[in-house]
Coordinates of N, CA and C and ligand atoms in Angstrom, one line a residue:
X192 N -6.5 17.3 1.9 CA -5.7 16.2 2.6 C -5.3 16.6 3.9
X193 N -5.7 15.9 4.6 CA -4.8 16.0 6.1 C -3.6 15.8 6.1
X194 N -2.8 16.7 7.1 CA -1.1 15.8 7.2 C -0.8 16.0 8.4
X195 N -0.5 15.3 8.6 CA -0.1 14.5 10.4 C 1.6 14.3 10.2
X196 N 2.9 15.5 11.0 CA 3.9 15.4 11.0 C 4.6 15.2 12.1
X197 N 5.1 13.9 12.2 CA 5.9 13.6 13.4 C 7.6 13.3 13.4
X198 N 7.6 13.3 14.4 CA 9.9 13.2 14.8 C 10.2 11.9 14.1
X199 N 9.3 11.0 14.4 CA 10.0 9.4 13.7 C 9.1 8.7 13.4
X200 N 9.5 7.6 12.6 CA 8.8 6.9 11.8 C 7.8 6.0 12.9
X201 N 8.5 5.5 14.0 CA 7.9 5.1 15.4 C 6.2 5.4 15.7
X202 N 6.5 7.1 15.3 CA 5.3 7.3 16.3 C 4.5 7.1 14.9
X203 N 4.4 7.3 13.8 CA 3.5 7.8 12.7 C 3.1 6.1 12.8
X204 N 3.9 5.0 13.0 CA 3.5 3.5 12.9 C 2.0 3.4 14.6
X205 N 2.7 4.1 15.1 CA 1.7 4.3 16.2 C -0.1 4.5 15.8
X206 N 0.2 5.2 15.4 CA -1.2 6.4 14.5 C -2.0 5.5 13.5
X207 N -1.1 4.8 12.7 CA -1.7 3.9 11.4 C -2.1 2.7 12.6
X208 N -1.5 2.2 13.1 CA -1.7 1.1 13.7 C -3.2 1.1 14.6
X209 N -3.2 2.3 15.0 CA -4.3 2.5 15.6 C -5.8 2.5 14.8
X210 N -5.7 3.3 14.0 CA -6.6 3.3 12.8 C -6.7 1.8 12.1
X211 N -6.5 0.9 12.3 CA -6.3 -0.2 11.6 C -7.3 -1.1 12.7
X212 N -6.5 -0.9 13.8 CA -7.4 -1.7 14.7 C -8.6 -1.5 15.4
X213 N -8.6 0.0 15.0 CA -9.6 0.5 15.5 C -11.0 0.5 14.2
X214 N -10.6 0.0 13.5 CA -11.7 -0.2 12.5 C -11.8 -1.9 12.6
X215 N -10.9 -2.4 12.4 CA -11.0 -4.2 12.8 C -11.9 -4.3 13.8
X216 N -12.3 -3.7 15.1 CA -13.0 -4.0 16.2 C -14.6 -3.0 15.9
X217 N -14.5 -2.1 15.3 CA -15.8 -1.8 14.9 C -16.5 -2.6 14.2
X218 N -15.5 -2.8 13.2 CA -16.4 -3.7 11.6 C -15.8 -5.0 11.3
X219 N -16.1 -5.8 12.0 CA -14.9 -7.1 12.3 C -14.9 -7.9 10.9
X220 N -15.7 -7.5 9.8 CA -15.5 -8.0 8.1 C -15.5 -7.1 7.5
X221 N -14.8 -5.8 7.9 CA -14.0 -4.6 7.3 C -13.2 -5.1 6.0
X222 N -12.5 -4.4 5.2 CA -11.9 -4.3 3.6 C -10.6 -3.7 4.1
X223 N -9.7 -3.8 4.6 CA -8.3 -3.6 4.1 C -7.4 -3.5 2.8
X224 N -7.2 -2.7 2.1 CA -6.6 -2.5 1.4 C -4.9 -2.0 2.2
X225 N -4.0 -3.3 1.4 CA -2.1 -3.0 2.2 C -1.5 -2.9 0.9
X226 N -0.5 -1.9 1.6 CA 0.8 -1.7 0.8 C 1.9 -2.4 1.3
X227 N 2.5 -2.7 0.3 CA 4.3 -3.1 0.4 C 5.6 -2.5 0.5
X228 N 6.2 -2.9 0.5 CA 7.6 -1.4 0.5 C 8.1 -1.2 2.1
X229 N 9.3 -0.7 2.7 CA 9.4 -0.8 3.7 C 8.7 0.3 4.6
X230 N 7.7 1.4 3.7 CA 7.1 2.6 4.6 C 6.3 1.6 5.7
X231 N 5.3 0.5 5.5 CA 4.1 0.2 6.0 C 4.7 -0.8 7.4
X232 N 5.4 -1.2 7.2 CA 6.4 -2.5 7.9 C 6.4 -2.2 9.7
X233 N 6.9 -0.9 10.0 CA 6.4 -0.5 11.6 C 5.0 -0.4 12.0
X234 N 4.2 -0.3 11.1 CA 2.6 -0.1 11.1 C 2.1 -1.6 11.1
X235 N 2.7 -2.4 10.6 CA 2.3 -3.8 10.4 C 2.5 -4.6 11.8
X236 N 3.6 -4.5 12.3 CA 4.4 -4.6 13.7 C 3.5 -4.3 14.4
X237 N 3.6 -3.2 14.6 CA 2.8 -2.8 16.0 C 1.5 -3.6 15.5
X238 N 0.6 -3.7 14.8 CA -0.7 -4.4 14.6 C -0.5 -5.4 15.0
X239 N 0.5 -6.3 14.7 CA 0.5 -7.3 15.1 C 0.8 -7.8 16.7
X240 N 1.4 -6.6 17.8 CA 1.6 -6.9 18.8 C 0.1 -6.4 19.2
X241 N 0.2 -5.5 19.0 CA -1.5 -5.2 19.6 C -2.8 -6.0 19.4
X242 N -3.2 -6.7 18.1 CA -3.6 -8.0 17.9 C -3.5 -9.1 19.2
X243 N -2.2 -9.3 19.0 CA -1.9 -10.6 20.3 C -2.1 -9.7 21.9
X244 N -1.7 -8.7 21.7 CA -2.4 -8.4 23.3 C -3.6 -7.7 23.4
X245 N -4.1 -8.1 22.6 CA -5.7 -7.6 23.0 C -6.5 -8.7 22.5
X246 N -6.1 -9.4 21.6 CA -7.1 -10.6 21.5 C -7.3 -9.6 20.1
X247 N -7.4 -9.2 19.1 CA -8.0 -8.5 18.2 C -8.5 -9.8 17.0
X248 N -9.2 -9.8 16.7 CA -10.0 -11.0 15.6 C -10.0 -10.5 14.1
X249 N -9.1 -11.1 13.3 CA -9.0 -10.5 12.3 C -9.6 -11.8 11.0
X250 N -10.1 -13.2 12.2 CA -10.7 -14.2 11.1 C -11.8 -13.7 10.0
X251 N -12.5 -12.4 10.1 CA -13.6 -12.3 9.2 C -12.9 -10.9 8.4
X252 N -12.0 -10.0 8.3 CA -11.3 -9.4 7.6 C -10.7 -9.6 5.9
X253 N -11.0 -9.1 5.5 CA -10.7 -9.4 3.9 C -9.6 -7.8 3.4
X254 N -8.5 -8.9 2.9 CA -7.6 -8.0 2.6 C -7.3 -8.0 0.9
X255 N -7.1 -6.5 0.4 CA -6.4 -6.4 -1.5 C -5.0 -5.8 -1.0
X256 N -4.3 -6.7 -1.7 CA -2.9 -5.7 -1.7 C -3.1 -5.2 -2.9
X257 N -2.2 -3.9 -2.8 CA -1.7 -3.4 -4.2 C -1.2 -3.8 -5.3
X258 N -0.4 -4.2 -5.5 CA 0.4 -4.6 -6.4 C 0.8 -6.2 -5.9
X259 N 1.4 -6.4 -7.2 CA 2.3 -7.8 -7.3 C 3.0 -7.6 -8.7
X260 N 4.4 -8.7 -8.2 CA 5.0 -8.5 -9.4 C 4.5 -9.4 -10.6
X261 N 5.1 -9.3 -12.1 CA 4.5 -10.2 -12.7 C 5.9 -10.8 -13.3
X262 N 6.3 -11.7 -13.9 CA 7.2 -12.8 -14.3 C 8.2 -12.8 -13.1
X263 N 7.8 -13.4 -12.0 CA 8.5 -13.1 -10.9 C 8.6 -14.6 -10.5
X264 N 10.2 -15.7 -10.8 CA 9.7 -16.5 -10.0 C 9.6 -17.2 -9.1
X265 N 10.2 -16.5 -8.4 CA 10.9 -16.5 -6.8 C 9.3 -16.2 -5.5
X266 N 8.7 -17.0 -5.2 CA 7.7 -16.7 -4.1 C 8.2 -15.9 -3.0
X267 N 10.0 -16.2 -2.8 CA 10.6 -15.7 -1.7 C 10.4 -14.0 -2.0
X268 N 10.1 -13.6 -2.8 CA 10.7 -12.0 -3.7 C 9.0 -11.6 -4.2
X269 N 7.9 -12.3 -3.9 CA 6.6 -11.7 -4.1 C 6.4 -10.7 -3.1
X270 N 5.6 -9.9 -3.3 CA 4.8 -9.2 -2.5 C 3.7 -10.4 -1.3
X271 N 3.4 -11.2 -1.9 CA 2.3 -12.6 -1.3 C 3.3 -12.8 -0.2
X272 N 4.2 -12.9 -0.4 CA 5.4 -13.7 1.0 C 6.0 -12.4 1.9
X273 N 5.7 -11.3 1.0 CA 6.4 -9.9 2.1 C 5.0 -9.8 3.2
X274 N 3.8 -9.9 2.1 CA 2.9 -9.8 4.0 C 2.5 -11.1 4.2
X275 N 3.5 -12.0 3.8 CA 3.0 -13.2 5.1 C 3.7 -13.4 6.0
X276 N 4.9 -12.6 5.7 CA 6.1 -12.6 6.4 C 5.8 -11.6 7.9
X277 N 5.4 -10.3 7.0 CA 5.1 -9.4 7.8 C 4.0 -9.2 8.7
X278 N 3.0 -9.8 8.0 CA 0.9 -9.6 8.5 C 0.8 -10.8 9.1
X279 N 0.1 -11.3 7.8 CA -0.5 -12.8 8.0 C -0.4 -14.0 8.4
X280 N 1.3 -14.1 8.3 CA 1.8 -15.1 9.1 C 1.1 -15.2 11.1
X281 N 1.2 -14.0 10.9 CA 1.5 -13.3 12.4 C -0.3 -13.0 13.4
X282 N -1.3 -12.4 12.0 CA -2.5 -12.5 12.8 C -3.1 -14.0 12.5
X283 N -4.6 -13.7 13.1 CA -5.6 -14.9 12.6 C -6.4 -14.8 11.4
X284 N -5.7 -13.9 10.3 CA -6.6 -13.6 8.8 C -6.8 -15.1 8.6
X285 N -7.8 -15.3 7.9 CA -8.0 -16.3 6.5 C -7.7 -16.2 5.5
X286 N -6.7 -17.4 4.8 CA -5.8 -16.7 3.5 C -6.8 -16.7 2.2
X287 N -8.0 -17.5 2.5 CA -8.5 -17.3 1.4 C -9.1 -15.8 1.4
X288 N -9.3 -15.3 2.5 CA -9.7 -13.7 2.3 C -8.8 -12.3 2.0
X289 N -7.1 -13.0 1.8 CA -6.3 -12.5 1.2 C -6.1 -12.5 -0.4
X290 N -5.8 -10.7 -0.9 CA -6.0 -11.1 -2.5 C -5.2 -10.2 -2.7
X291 N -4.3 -10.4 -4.1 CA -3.5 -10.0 -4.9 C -3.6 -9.8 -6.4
X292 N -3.6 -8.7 -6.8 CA -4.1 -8.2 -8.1 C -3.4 -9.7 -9.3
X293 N -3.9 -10.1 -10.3 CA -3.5 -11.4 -11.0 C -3.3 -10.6 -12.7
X294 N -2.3 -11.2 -12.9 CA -1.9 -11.0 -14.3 C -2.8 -11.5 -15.7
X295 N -3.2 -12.2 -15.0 CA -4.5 -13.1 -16.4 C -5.7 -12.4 -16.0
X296 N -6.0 -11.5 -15.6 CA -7.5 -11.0 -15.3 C -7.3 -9.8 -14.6
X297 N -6.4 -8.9 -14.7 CA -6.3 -7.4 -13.8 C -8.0 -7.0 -13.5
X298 N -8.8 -6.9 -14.6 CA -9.5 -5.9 -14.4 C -10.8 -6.8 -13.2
X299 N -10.3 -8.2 -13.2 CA -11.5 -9.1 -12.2 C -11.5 -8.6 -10.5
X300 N -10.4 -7.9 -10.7 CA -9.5 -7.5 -9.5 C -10.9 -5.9 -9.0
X301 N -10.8 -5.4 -9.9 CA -12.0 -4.1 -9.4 C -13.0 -4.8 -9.1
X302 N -13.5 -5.9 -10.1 CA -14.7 -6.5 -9.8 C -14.9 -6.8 -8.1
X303 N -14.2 -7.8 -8.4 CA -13.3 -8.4 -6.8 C -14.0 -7.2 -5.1
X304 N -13.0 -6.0 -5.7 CA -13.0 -5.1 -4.1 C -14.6 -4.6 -4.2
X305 N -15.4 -4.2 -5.4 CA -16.6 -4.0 -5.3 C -17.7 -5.3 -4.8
X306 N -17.1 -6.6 -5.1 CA -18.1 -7.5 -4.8 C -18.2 -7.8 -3.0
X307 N -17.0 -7.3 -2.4 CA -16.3 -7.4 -1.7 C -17.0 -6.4 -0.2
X308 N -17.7 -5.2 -1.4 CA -18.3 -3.7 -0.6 C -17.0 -2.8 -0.4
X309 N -16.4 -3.1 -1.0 CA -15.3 -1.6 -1.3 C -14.2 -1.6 0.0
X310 N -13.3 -1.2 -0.1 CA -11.9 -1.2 0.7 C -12.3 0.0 1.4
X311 N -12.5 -0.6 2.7 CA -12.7 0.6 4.1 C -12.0 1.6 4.2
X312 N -9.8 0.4 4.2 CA -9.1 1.8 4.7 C -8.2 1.3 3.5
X313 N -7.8 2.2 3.2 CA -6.3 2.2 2.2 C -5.3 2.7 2.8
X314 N -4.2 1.7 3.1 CA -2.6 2.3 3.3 C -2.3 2.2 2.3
X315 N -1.0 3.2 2.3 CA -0.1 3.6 1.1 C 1.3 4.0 1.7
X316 N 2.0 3.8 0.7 CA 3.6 4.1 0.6 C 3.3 5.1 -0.5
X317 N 4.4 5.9 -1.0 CA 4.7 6.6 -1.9 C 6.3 6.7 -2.4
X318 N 6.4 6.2 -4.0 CA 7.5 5.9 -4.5 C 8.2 7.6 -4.6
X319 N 9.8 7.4 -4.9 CA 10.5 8.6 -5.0 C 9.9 9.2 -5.5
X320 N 9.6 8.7 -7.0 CA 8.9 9.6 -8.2 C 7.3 9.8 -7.8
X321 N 6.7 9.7 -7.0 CA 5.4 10.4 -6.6 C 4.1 8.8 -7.3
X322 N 5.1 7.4 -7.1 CA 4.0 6.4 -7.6 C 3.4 6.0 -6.2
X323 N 2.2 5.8 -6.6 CA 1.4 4.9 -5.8 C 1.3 3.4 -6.4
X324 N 1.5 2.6 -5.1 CA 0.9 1.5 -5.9 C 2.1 1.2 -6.9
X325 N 1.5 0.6 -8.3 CA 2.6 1.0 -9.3 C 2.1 1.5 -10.3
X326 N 1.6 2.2 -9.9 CA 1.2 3.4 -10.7 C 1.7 5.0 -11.1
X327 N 3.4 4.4 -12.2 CA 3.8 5.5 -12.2 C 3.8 6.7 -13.2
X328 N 4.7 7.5 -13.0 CA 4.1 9.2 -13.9 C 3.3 9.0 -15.0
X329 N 2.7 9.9 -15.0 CA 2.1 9.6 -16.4 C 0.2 8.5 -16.4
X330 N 0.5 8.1 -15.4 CA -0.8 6.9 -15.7 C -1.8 7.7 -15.1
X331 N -2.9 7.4 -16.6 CA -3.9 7.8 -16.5 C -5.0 8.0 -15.1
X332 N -5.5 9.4 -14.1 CA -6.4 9.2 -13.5 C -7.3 8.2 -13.7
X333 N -7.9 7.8 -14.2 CA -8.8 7.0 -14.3 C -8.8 5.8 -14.8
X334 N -7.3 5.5 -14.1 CA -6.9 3.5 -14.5 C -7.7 2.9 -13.7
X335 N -7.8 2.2 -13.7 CA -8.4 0.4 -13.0 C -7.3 -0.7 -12.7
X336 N -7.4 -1.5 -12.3 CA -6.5 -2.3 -12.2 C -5.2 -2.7 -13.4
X337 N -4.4 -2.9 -13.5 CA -3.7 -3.0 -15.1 C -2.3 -3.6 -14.9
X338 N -1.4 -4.0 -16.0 CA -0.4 -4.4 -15.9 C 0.9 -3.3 -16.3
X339 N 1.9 -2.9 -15.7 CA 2.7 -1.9 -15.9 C 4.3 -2.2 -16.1
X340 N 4.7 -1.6 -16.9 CA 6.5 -1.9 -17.2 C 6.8 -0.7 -16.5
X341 N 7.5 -1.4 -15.2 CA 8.2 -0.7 -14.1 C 9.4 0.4 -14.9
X342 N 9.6 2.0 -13.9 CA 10.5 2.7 -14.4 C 11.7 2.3 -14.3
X343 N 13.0 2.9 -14.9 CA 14.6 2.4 -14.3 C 14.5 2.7 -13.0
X344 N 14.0 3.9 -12.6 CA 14.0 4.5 -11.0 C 13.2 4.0 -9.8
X345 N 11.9 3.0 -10.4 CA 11.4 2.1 -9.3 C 12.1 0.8 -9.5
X346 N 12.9 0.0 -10.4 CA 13.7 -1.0 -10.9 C 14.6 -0.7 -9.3
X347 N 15.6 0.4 -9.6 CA 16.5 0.9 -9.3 C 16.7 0.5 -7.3
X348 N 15.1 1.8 -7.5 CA 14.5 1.8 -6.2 C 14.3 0.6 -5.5
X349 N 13.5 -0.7 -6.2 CA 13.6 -1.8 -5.7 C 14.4 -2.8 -5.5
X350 N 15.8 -2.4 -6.1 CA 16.9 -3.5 -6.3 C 17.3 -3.8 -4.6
X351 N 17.2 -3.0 -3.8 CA 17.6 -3.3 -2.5 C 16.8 -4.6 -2.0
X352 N 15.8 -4.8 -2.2 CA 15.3 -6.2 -1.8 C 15.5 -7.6 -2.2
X353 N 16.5 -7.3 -3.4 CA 16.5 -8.4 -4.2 C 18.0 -8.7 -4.5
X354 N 18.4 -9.8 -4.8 CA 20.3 -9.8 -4.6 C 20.9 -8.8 -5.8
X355 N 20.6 -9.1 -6.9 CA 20.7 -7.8 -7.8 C 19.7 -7.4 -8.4
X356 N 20.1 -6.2 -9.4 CA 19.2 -5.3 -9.8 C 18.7 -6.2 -10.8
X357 N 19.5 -7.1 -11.3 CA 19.0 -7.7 -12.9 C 17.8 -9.0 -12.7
X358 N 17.2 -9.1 -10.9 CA 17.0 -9.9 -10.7 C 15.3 -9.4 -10.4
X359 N 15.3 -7.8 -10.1 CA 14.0 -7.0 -9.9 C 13.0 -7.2 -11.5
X360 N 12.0 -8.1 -11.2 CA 11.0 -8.1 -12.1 C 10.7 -6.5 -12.9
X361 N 10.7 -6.7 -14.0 CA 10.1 -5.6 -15.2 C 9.0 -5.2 -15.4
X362 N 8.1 -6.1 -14.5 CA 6.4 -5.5 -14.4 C 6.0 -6.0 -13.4
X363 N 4.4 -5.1 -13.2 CA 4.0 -5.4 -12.4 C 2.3 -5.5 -12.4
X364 N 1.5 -6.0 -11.8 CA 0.0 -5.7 -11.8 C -0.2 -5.1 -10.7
X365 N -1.3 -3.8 -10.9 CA -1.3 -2.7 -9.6 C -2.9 -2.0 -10.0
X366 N -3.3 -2.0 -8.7 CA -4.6 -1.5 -8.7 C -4.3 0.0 -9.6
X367 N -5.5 0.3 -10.3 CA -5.3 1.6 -11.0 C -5.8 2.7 -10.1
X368 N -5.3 3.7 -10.7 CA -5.4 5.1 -9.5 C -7.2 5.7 -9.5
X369 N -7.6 5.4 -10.2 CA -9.4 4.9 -9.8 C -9.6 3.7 -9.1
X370 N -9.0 2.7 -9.3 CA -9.3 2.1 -8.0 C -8.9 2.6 -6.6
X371 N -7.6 2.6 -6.8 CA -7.5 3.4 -4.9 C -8.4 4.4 -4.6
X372 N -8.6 5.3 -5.6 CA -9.7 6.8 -5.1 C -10.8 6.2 -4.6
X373 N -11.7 4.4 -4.7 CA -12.4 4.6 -4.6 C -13.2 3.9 -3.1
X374 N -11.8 3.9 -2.2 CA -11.0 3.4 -0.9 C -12.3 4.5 0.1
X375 N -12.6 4.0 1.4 CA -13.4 5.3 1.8 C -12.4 5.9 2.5
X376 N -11.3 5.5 3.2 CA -10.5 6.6 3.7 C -9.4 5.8 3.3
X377 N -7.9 6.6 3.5 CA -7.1 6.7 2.8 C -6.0 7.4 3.5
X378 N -4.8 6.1 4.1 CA -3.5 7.0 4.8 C -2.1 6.7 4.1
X379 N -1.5 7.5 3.4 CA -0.6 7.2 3.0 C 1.0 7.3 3.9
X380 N 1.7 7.0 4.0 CA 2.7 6.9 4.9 C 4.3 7.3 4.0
X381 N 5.1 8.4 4.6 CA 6.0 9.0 3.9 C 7.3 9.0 4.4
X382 N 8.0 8.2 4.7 CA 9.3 8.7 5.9 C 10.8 8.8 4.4
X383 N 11.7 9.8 5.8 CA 12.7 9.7 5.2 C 13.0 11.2 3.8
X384 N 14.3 11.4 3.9 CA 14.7 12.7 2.6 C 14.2 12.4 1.4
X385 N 14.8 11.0 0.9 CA 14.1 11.0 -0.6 C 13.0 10.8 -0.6
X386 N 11.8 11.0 0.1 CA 10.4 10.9 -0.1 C 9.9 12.6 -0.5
X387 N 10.7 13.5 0.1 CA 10.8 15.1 0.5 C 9.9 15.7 -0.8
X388 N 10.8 15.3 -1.8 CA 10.3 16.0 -3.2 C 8.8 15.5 -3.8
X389 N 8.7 14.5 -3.8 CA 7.2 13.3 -4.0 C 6.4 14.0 -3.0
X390 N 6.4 13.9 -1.8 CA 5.1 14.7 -0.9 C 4.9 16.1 -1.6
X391 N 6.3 16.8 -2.0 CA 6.4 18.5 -2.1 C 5.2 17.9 -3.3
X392 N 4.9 17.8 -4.5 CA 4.6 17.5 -5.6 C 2.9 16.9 -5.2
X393 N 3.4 16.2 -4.4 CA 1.6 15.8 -3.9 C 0.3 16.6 -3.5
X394 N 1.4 17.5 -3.1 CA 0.2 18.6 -2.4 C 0.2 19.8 -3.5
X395 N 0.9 19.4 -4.6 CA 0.9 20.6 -5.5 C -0.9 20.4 -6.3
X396 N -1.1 21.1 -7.2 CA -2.4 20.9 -8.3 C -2.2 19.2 -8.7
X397 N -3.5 18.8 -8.5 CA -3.2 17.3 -9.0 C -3.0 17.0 -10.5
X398 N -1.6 16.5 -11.0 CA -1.2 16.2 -12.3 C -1.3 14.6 -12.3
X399 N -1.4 14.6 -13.5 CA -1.0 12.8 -13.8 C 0.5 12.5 -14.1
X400 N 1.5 13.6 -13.8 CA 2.7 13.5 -13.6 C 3.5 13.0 -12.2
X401 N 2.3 13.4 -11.3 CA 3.0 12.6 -9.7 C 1.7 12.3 -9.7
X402 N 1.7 10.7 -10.0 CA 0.4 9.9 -9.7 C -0.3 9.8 -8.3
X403 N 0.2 10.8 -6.8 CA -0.1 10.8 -5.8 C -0.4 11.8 -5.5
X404 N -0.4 13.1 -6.5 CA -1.8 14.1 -6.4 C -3.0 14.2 -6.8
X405 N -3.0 13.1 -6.9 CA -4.5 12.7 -7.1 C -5.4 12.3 -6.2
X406 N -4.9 12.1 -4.8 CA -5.2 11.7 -3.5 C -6.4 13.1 -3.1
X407 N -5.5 14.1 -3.4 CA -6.3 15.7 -3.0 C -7.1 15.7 -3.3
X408 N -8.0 15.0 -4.9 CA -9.4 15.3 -5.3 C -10.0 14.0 -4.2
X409 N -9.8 13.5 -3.1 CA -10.5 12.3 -2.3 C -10.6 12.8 -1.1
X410 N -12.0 12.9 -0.5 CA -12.0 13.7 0.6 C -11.7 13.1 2.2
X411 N -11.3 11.6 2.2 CA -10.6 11.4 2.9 C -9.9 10.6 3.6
X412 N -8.3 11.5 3.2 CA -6.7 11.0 3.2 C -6.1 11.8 4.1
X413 N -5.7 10.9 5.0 CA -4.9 11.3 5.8 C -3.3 11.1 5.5
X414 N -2.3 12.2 5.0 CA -0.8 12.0 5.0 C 0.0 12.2 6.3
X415 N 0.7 10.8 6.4 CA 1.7 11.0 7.9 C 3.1 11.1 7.3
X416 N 4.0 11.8 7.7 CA 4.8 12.3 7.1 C 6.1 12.1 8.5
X417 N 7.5 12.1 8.1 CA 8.1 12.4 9.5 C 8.7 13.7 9.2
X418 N 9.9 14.4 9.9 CA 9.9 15.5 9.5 C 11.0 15.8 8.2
X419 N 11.6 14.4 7.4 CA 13.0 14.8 6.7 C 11.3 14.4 5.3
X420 N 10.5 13.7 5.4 CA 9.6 13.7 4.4 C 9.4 15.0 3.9
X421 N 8.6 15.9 5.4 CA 8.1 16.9 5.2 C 8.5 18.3 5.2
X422 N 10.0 17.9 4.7 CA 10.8 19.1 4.7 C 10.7 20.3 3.7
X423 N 9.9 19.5 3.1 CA 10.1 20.7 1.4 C 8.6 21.9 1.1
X424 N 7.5 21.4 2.7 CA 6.5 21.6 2.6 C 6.4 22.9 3.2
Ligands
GLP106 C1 7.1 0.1 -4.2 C2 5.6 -0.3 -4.1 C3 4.8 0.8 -3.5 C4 5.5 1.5 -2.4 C5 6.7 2.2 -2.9 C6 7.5 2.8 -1.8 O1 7.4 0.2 -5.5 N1 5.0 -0.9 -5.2 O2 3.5 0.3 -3.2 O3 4.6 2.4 -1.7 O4 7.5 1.3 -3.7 O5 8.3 1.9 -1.2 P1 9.0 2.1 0.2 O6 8.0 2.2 1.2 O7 9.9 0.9 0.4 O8 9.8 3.3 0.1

């Protein structure tokens, strides 16, 4: 794995941003694979200013998010409305070429990014506990897309977005950690102290106990890290 460590979250949104657009203008019906969570949110930004000042064409682009919640019934509180809020509102995607893993058919969802020709680039966030996606400790290498009962500590983790804790959905549907592996490149994005221990863990031997050393057996991921991430390293 590569790791790319910078002073602030600023510049590392710099880097992704670049990489994003710089494949949108090579392969203008590229596979985007997005994450949710507030890591990706500067990276999204800047895309989207650079988009509008460059004219960037993102009408033939096809995007998978990661995850979505499941008995969630608030649209305001989806993942669907965090990047419409954030992305798609904002470029010229086509929403039918936007897709979100579905609770009545997880596994149509692999079918999907293969029918699709496979997700170019994969962003990522990484949860305290070392989840990807929502794919936490313990899940099997070789999941596929699936439905998961969120931990108390991603519950917990997530209550900040939501008015209370008792209001954060109890599951989720999330691409399986064989699906992300099978992304052609792959940048996962890390800011901030409590991320410190989860990176430390990532770069350890890949276990199925931090579902984000699994990244290491994929030959290529780039980790951007700032420097309170990459403190433990
Ligand atoms: C959430 C999401 C992940 C995300 C992670 C980190 O639970 N399902 O995809 O990477 O948490 O979130 P944040 O970037 O807000 O720290």
């Amino acid at each position: 794995m590569n790791l790319i460590v910078r002073d602030n979250p600023s510049e590392i949104a710099t880097l992704v941003c670049e990489k994003i657009i710089t494949l949108v203008k090579r392969k203008p019906d590229a596979v985007l694979g997005l994450a949710t969570g507030s890591s990706p949110v500067a990276s999204y930004q800047k895309t989207v200013e650079t988009a509008k000042n460059f004219d960037v064409d993102f009408s033939n682009i096809t995007t998978f998010n990661l995850d979505e919640y499941v008995d969630n019934p608030d649209y305001l509180q989806s993942y669907r409305h965090f990047m419409d809020v954030n992305l798609f509102d904002k470029i010229n995607i086509d929403r039918i070429n936007t897709h979100f893993p579905e609770v009545s058919n997880p596994k149509k969802y692999d079918e999907d990014i293969d029918l699709a020709g496979g997700i170019d680039l994969q962003i990522l966030g990484i949860g305290a506990n070392g989840h990807i996606g929502f794919n936490e400790p313990n899940t099997p290498f070789d999941s596929k897309t699936h439905v998961v009962n969120l931990t108390e500590k991603t519950i917990c983790d997530n209550a900040r977005f939501f008015k209370s804790i008792a209001d954060v959905p109890k599951r989720a549907v999330t691409m399986g950690l064989s699906t992300i592996m099978r992304a052609k490149e792959i940048l996962l994005i890390a800011t901030g102290a409590n991320k410190a221990q989860a990176v430390k863990k990532m770069f350890d031997a890949p276990s199925e106990t931090c579902p984000a050393s699994i990244l290491s057996l994929h030959g290529n991921v780039t980790v951007y890290c700032d420097k309170d991430a990459s403190s433990l390293l």
